[in-house]
Amino acid sequence: NPTQILQTSGIKNSYDSTVPSRLERLLRERELRKSSKSQNANEGIRDGNKDSNVFGNGNELCLSDGDRRAREGELIEGLAVSSLTNGFERQDGRLQRQRLLVVANRLPVSAVRKGEDSWNLEVSVGGLVSALLGVNEFEANWIGWAGVNVTDEIGQRSLTEALAEKRCIPVFLDQELVHQYYNGYCNNILWPLFHYLPLPQEDRLATTRSFQSQFAAYKEANQMFADVVNEHYQEGDVVWCHDYHLMFLPKCLKEYNSEMKVGWFLHTPFPSSEIHRTLPSRSELLRAVLAADLVGFHTYDYARHFVSACTRILGLEGTPEGVEDQGQLTRVAAFPIGIDSDRFIRALELPAVKYHIKELQERFAGRKVMLGVDRLDMIKGIPQKILAFEKFLEENPDWRDKVVLLQIAVPTRTDVPEYQKLTCQVHEIVGRINGRFGTLTAVPIHHLDRSLDFPALCALYAVTDVALVTSLRDGMNLVSYEFVACQASKKGVLILSEFAGAAQSLGAGAILVNPWNITELASSIGYALTMSANEREKRHQHNFLHVTTHTSQEWAETFVSELNDTVVEAQLRTRHIPPQLPSEVAIERYLQSNNRLLILGFNATLTEPVDAQGRRIDQLKEMELKLHPDLKEPLRTLCNDPKTTIVVLSGSDRNVLDENFGEYRMWLAAEHGMFLRQTGGNWMTTMPENLSMDWVDSVKHVFEYFTERTPRSHFELRETSLVWNYKYTDIEFGKLQSKDLLQHLWTGPISNASVEVVQGSRSVEVRAVGVTKGAAIDRILGEIVHNNDVKTPIDYVLCIGHFLAKDEDIYSFFDPDLSQVQAPTMRTKIASHLNRSTSNHSAGKSGHRPASCKVGQQASTIDKKAGSNENANWWSLFRDRMTVHEGSSVLDLKADNYFSCAVGRNCSLARYLLGSSADVVSLLKDMAYNSSC
Ligand SMILES: O=P(O)(O)OC[C@H]1O[C@H](O[C@H]2O[C@H](CO)[C@@H](O)[C@H](O)[C@H]2O)[C@H](O)[C@@H](O)[C@@H]1O
Ligand SMILES: O=c1ccn([C@@H]2O[C@H](COP(=O)(O)OP(=O)(O)O)[C@@H](O)[C@H]2O)c(=O)[nH]1
């Protein structure tokens, strides 16, 4: 059933079984990647470094182990990577790698100025940098801020050159911008909010005051990143934007070049929509991110929160694939990051690391080593960790001289007042505990306010007995991965906060804790310190396997491969989406024709757009359907044109149409065409006489029940149908209730009734069988022809509406292209009605036609006929039977003069689309203007 397929949000390949599905494509891609890697490994990358790549620096597809090791110390070169499977072929037949442009606020190196034109480049600290340094299969350039204010030309030029050697391209942000964008909007607003940390009230008020200027700076900075990307972008590149600093970047990039492949990945948690909705710029940020082709998160939870924010805040459709906006899908998925585990494992063999290990072992001989490695950030739960350690010492005096906690607290964002406060707070607690439990020769906590170099850090990981990760929230937490990678011989225990993304992947091997529960944390420390070797071994093996298989390399390959595939998928989708209505052509043909028929829907076609310009939804106003004020004049002009007949065909009841259109010279068809009148005349019932409405009361009963129990839902009782609407309810609750309601209807009141249930995106409608706009149109036409003094055949039809799939039969009714194909049952039924209509018309012509045209009597016999192929070519039958003066056909419609158009839908049987009623307004305005000229 094509309609069913159209209605499912997944659509895509379901159209075409010859096209592999997304999953099939991704699996194949994965296989290719694997076999390509093992082939390269077997061949030892014969000519690995000979050929020049797109950057002309000599690195080819994959690096041999030897090359890899040679570059071990040179972390930055680890960025030189290439896509194996997404390369494209060069003229010489070799694969040219796809370039990856990594855009992140922070470059993997921070620059320190040594002289007017000389620079020191130091590796930046943080999970994002660590993870991407481990990605070494792509050909990547990194675009970002070098963490330094450079205002002079010599400085900018020399730094650009120095960074170019590391494949880095700087974005120069001035001090004030950094202050507003980075310290302000990023780290004082987004960072705490995304980690569920509300600021203290007085800070929040101060922040609220400076919010607008910080947000403006944020957008400005994002545009500056975009400008640099645009400058360096080459066709075919993949642009991968990172983190909360750059939520506007996808939008800026796509505005510049809609063909660009853009992915965005968030390294922090994405909070519940309840948190996100407190942000004044909540909608703008979401929309900007949705411009990306692929949006990635560390965990399914974060992805789910994001989709839910888009549905709840923007009112968009969330699907298992992502977020849909007018047919445009932004794919949303979880891509848990990993580390370059090999690098850590191999590091343990380096002399420098061995030396450190020995030193540490001697230094802490006889004591168990507990370790915390964090940026000094409030999300890391450092005070909670230290307080729990204090409690453990308090309750276990025997352990006081047998355990030491080494806390590496790397200074970070030191210009932000909250971070300054935290430093003081942590120092104070550490001092107090060391004072309380320390001796002349030893202290229980060694607290370092500085970062360590890679060998020192690896050595620390290796000698640790218990690692403590107590983040209050943490996107992933790579420290926990790194610890596991370095524990092959010791098999130490990992105590891990359940609020770190890593808890989802390392949860089985770690001891999971709630860092807010100091008592639980303290007893977990005791448990970990006394854990049996057997249990430690089992737990470690589990985590070690995960860390060594889910690497940063895998992470990046999967993301880029899905990003490439998302674009393929989008192309497949758009193949099935009708094009936009060519308004100019539609108007031109209108002007050239002699007898035009305009069939217009009402709701969401001629009404004001509901959520234009991000206005808050006003349920009461919206429920009262009103003609768009800008349409009044154009509609009057068009209606007064003697060569034009306008029909408003709506599901609304007669009163609504009377109120809105009573003053125009047109036809009104209410309740999907069951009632019809020409303004000035009386309403007629075109409803088949034998239409049974016995079911109405029991359905009404069910609708009442659900309306009472679903806040902000409502139902409309029409004469021929009932509609339960849950558009304004809580989106998820509304969906659940509608499922329940449907199940209840099917098994109860309508199980034997001759009714149809039509599901809208947020409504459930119950109608008598056969009530559709398409089924009504022939009767409407019959009346029009009968009542109007039609002298020339209709030679132009424009049929526009935001119709439910069920009512889209109206589009095919007129379609001249479909007239030649064998008609489906629906059309033969229409033709059958036509037989009757025609005979009624003759009655009318001879003066006996009743005002109300009831067509039911002959229905059964005619419908039987319709079952055969006799009436297959309903179109010619229609033309034959419907005649105007002197026996000429009522319709003389050429394909070029037929414009069917769905409004605000992407899957439709209509030939064309229009985005919203705003587009309908401008179309009708132009049409009226041109016709009156
Ligand atoms: O650049 P800074 O402002 O100094 O901050 C350092 C980084 O901190 C955040 O790291 C996150 O990314 C990690 C890897 O995905 C993840 O494991 C961790 O949980 C996150 O906190 C931040 O997201 C980065 O942008 C910063 O560079
Ligand atoms: O002295 C240090 C302490 C930490 N790190 C690195 O900083 C990263 C911290 O990442 P994580 O995901 O744990 O948290 P983030 O700081 O990104 O929030 C890890 O890769 C550590 O190896 C480092 O290079 N030197």
Coordinates of N, CA, C and O in Angstrom, one line a residue, residues 105-168:
N105 N 36.6 24.1 18.8 CA 37.0 25.3 19.4 C 38.6 25.4 19.6 O 39.3 26.3 19.2
R106 N 39.1 24.3 20.2 CA 40.5 24.2 20.5 C 41.3 23.4 19.6 O 40.9 22.3 19.2
L107 N 42.4 24.0 19.1 CA 43.3 23.2 18.3 C 44.0 22.1 19.2 O 44.0 22.3 20.4
P108 N 44.5 21.1 18.6 CA 45.2 20.1 19.4 C 46.5 20.6 20.0 O 47.1 20.0 20.9
V109 N 46.9 21.8 19.6 CA 48.0 22.4 20.2 C 47.6 23.8 20.7 O 46.8 24.5 20.0
S110 N 48.2 24.2 21.8 CA 48.1 25.6 22.2 C 49.4 26.3 21.9 O 50.4 25.8 22.1
A111 N 49.2 27.6 21.4 CA 50.5 28.3 21.0 C 50.9 29.2 22.2 O 50.1 29.9 22.8
V112 N 52.2 29.2 22.3 CA 52.9 30.2 23.3 C 53.9 31.0 22.5 O 54.8 30.4 21.8
R113 N 53.8 32.3 22.6 CA 54.6 33.1 21.7 C 56.0 33.2 22.4 O 56.1 33.5 23.5
K114 N 57.0 33.0 21.5 CA 58.4 33.1 22.0 C 59.1 34.3 21.6 O 60.0 34.9 22.2
G115 N 58.7 34.8 20.4 CA 59.3 36.0 19.9 C 58.4 36.6 18.9 O 57.2 36.1 18.8
E116 N 58.8 37.7 18.2 CA 57.9 38.3 17.3 C 57.2 37.3 16.3 O 56.0 37.4 16.0
D117 N 58.1 36.4 15.8 CA 57.6 35.5 14.8 C 57.9 34.0 15.2 O 58.1 33.2 14.3
S118 N 58.1 33.8 16.4 CA 58.4 32.4 16.8 C 57.5 31.9 17.9 O 57.1 32.6 18.8
W119 N 57.1 30.6 17.7 CA 56.0 30.0 18.5 C 56.4 28.7 19.1 O 57.1 27.9 18.5
N120 N 55.9 28.4 20.3 CA 56.0 27.1 20.9 C 54.6 26.5 20.8 O 53.7 27.1 21.2
L121 N 54.6 25.2 20.4 CA 53.2 24.6 20.3 C 53.2 23.5 21.3 O 54.0 22.5 21.2
E122 N 52.2 23.6 22.2 CA 52.1 22.5 23.2 C 50.8 21.8 23.0 O 49.8 22.4 22.7
V123 N 50.8 20.5 23.3 CA 49.6 19.7 23.1 C 48.6 20.1 24.1 O 48.9 20.3 25.3
S124 N 47.3 20.4 23.7 CA 46.3 20.8 24.6 C 45.8 19.7 25.4 O 45.8 18.5 24.9
V125 N 45.3 20.0 26.6 CA 44.8 18.9 27.4 C 43.3 18.8 27.3 O 42.6 19.8 27.2
G126 N 42.7 17.6 27.4 CA 41.3 17.5 27.3 C 40.9 16.3 26.5 O 41.7 15.8 25.6
G127 N 39.7 15.7 26.8 CA 39.3 14.5 26.1 C 39.1 14.6 24.6 O 39.5 13.7 23.9
L128 N 38.6 15.7 24.2 CA 38.4 15.9 22.7 C 39.7 15.8 22.0 O 39.8 15.0 21.0
V129 N 40.7 16.5 22.5 CA 42.0 16.5 21.8 C 42.6 15.0 21.9 O 43.0 14.5 20.9
S130 N 42.6 14.4 23.0 CA 43.1 13.1 23.2 C 42.5 12.1 22.2 O 43.1 11.3 21.5
A131 N 41.2 12.2 22.1 CA 40.4 11.3 21.2 C 40.8 11.5 19.8 O 41.1 10.5 19.1
L132 N 40.9 12.7 19.4 CA 41.1 12.9 18.0 C 42.6 12.7 17.6 O 42.9 12.4 16.4
L133 N 43.4 12.8 18.6 CA 44.8 12.5 18.3 C 45.0 11.0 18.0 O 45.9 10.6 17.3
G134 N 44.0 10.2 18.5 CA 44.1 8.8 18.2 C 43.6 8.4 16.9 O 43.7 7.3 16.5
V135 N 43.0 9.3 16.2 CA 42.4 9.0 14.9 C 43.5 9.2 13.8 O 43.8 10.3 13.5
N136 N 44.0 8.1 13.3 CA 45.1 8.3 12.4 C 44.9 7.6 11.1 O 45.8 7.1 10.5
E137 N 43.7 7.4 10.7 CA 43.5 6.8 9.4 C 42.9 7.8 8.4 O 42.5 7.4 7.2
F138 N 42.7 9.0 8.8 CA 42.1 10.0 7.8 C 43.1 11.0 7.5 O 44.1 11.3 8.2
E139 N 42.8 11.7 6.4 CA 43.6 12.8 5.9 C 42.9 14.0 6.4 O 42.0 14.5 5.8
A140 N 43.4 14.5 7.6 CA 42.6 15.5 8.2 C 43.4 16.8 8.4 O 44.6 16.8 8.7
N141 N 42.7 17.9 8.4 CA 43.1 19.2 8.8 C 42.3 19.6 9.9 O 41.1 19.4 10.0
W142 N 42.9 20.3 10.9 CA 42.2 20.7 12.1 C 42.0 22.3 12.0 O 43.0 23.0 11.9
I143 N 40.8 22.7 12.2 CA 40.6 24.2 12.2 C 40.1 24.6 13.6 O 39.2 23.9 14.1
G144 N 40.7 25.5 14.2 CA 40.3 25.9 15.6 C 41.1 27.1 16.1 O 41.9 27.7 15.4
W145 N 40.8 27.4 17.3 CA 41.4 28.6 18.0 C 42.7 28.1 18.7 O 42.7 27.0 19.4
A146 N 43.8 28.8 18.6 CA 45.0 28.4 19.1 C 45.2 28.7 20.6 O 46.2 28.5 21.2
G147 N 44.2 29.3 21.2 CA 44.2 29.6 22.6 C 45.0 30.8 23.0 O 45.4 30.9 24.1
V148 N 45.2 31.7 22.0 CA 46.1 32.8 22.2 C 45.6 34.0 21.4 O 45.0 33.9 20.4
N149 N 45.8 35.2 22.0 CA 45.3 36.4 21.3 C 46.4 37.0 20.5 O 47.4 37.4 21.0
V150 N 46.2 36.9 19.2 CA 47.3 37.5 18.3 C 46.7 38.6 17.4 O 45.8 38.3 16.6
T151 N 47.1 39.8 17.7 CA 46.5 40.9 17.0 C 47.3 41.4 15.8 O 46.8 42.0 14.9
D152 N 48.6 41.2 15.9 CA 49.5 41.8 14.8 C 49.7 40.8 13.6 O 49.6 39.6 13.8
E153 N 49.9 41.5 12.5 CA 50.0 40.7 11.2 C 51.1 39.7 11.2 O 51.0 38.5 10.8
I154 N 52.3 40.1 11.7 CA 53.5 39.2 11.7 C 53.1 38.0 12.6 O 53.4 36.8 12.2
G155 N 52.5 38.2 13.7 CA 52.2 37.1 14.6 C 51.2 36.2 14.0 O 51.4 35.0 14.0
Q156 N 50.2 36.7 13.4 CA 49.2 35.9 12.7 C 49.8 35.0 11.6 O 49.5 33.8 11.5
R157 N 50.7 35.7 10.8 CA 51.3 35.0 9.7 C 52.2 33.9 10.2 O 52.1 32.7 9.7
S158 N 53.1 34.2 11.1 CA 54.0 33.2 11.6 C 53.3 32.1 12.3 O 53.7 30.9 12.2
L159 N 52.3 32.4 13.1 CA 51.6 31.3 13.8 C 50.9 30.4 12.7 O 50.9 29.2 12.9
T160 N 50.3 31.0 11.7 CA 49.6 30.2 10.7 C 50.6 29.3 10.1 O 50.3 28.1 9.8
E161 N 51.8 29.8 9.8 CA 52.8 28.9 9.2 C 53.3 27.8 10.1 O 53.4 26.6 9.7
A162 N 53.5 28.1 11.4 CA 53.9 27.1 12.4 C 52.8 26.0 12.5 O 53.1 24.8 12.5
L163 N 51.6 26.5 12.5 CA 50.5 25.5 12.7 C 50.3 24.6 11.5 O 49.9 23.5 11.6
A164 N 50.6 25.2 10.3 CA 50.4 24.5 9.0 C 51.2 23.2 9.1 O 50.8 22.2 8.5
E165 N 52.4 23.2 9.7 CA 53.2 22.0 9.8 C 52.5 20.9 10.6 O 52.9 19.8 10.4
K166 N 51.6 21.3 11.4 CA 50.9 20.3 12.2 C 49.5 20.1 11.6 O 48.6 19.6 12.3
R167 N 49.3 20.6 10.4 CA 48.0 20.4 9.7 C 46.9 21.2 10.5 O 45.8 20.7 10.5
C168 N 47.3 22.2 11.1 CA 46.3 23.0 11.9 C 46.1 24.4 11.2 O 47.1 25.0 10.7

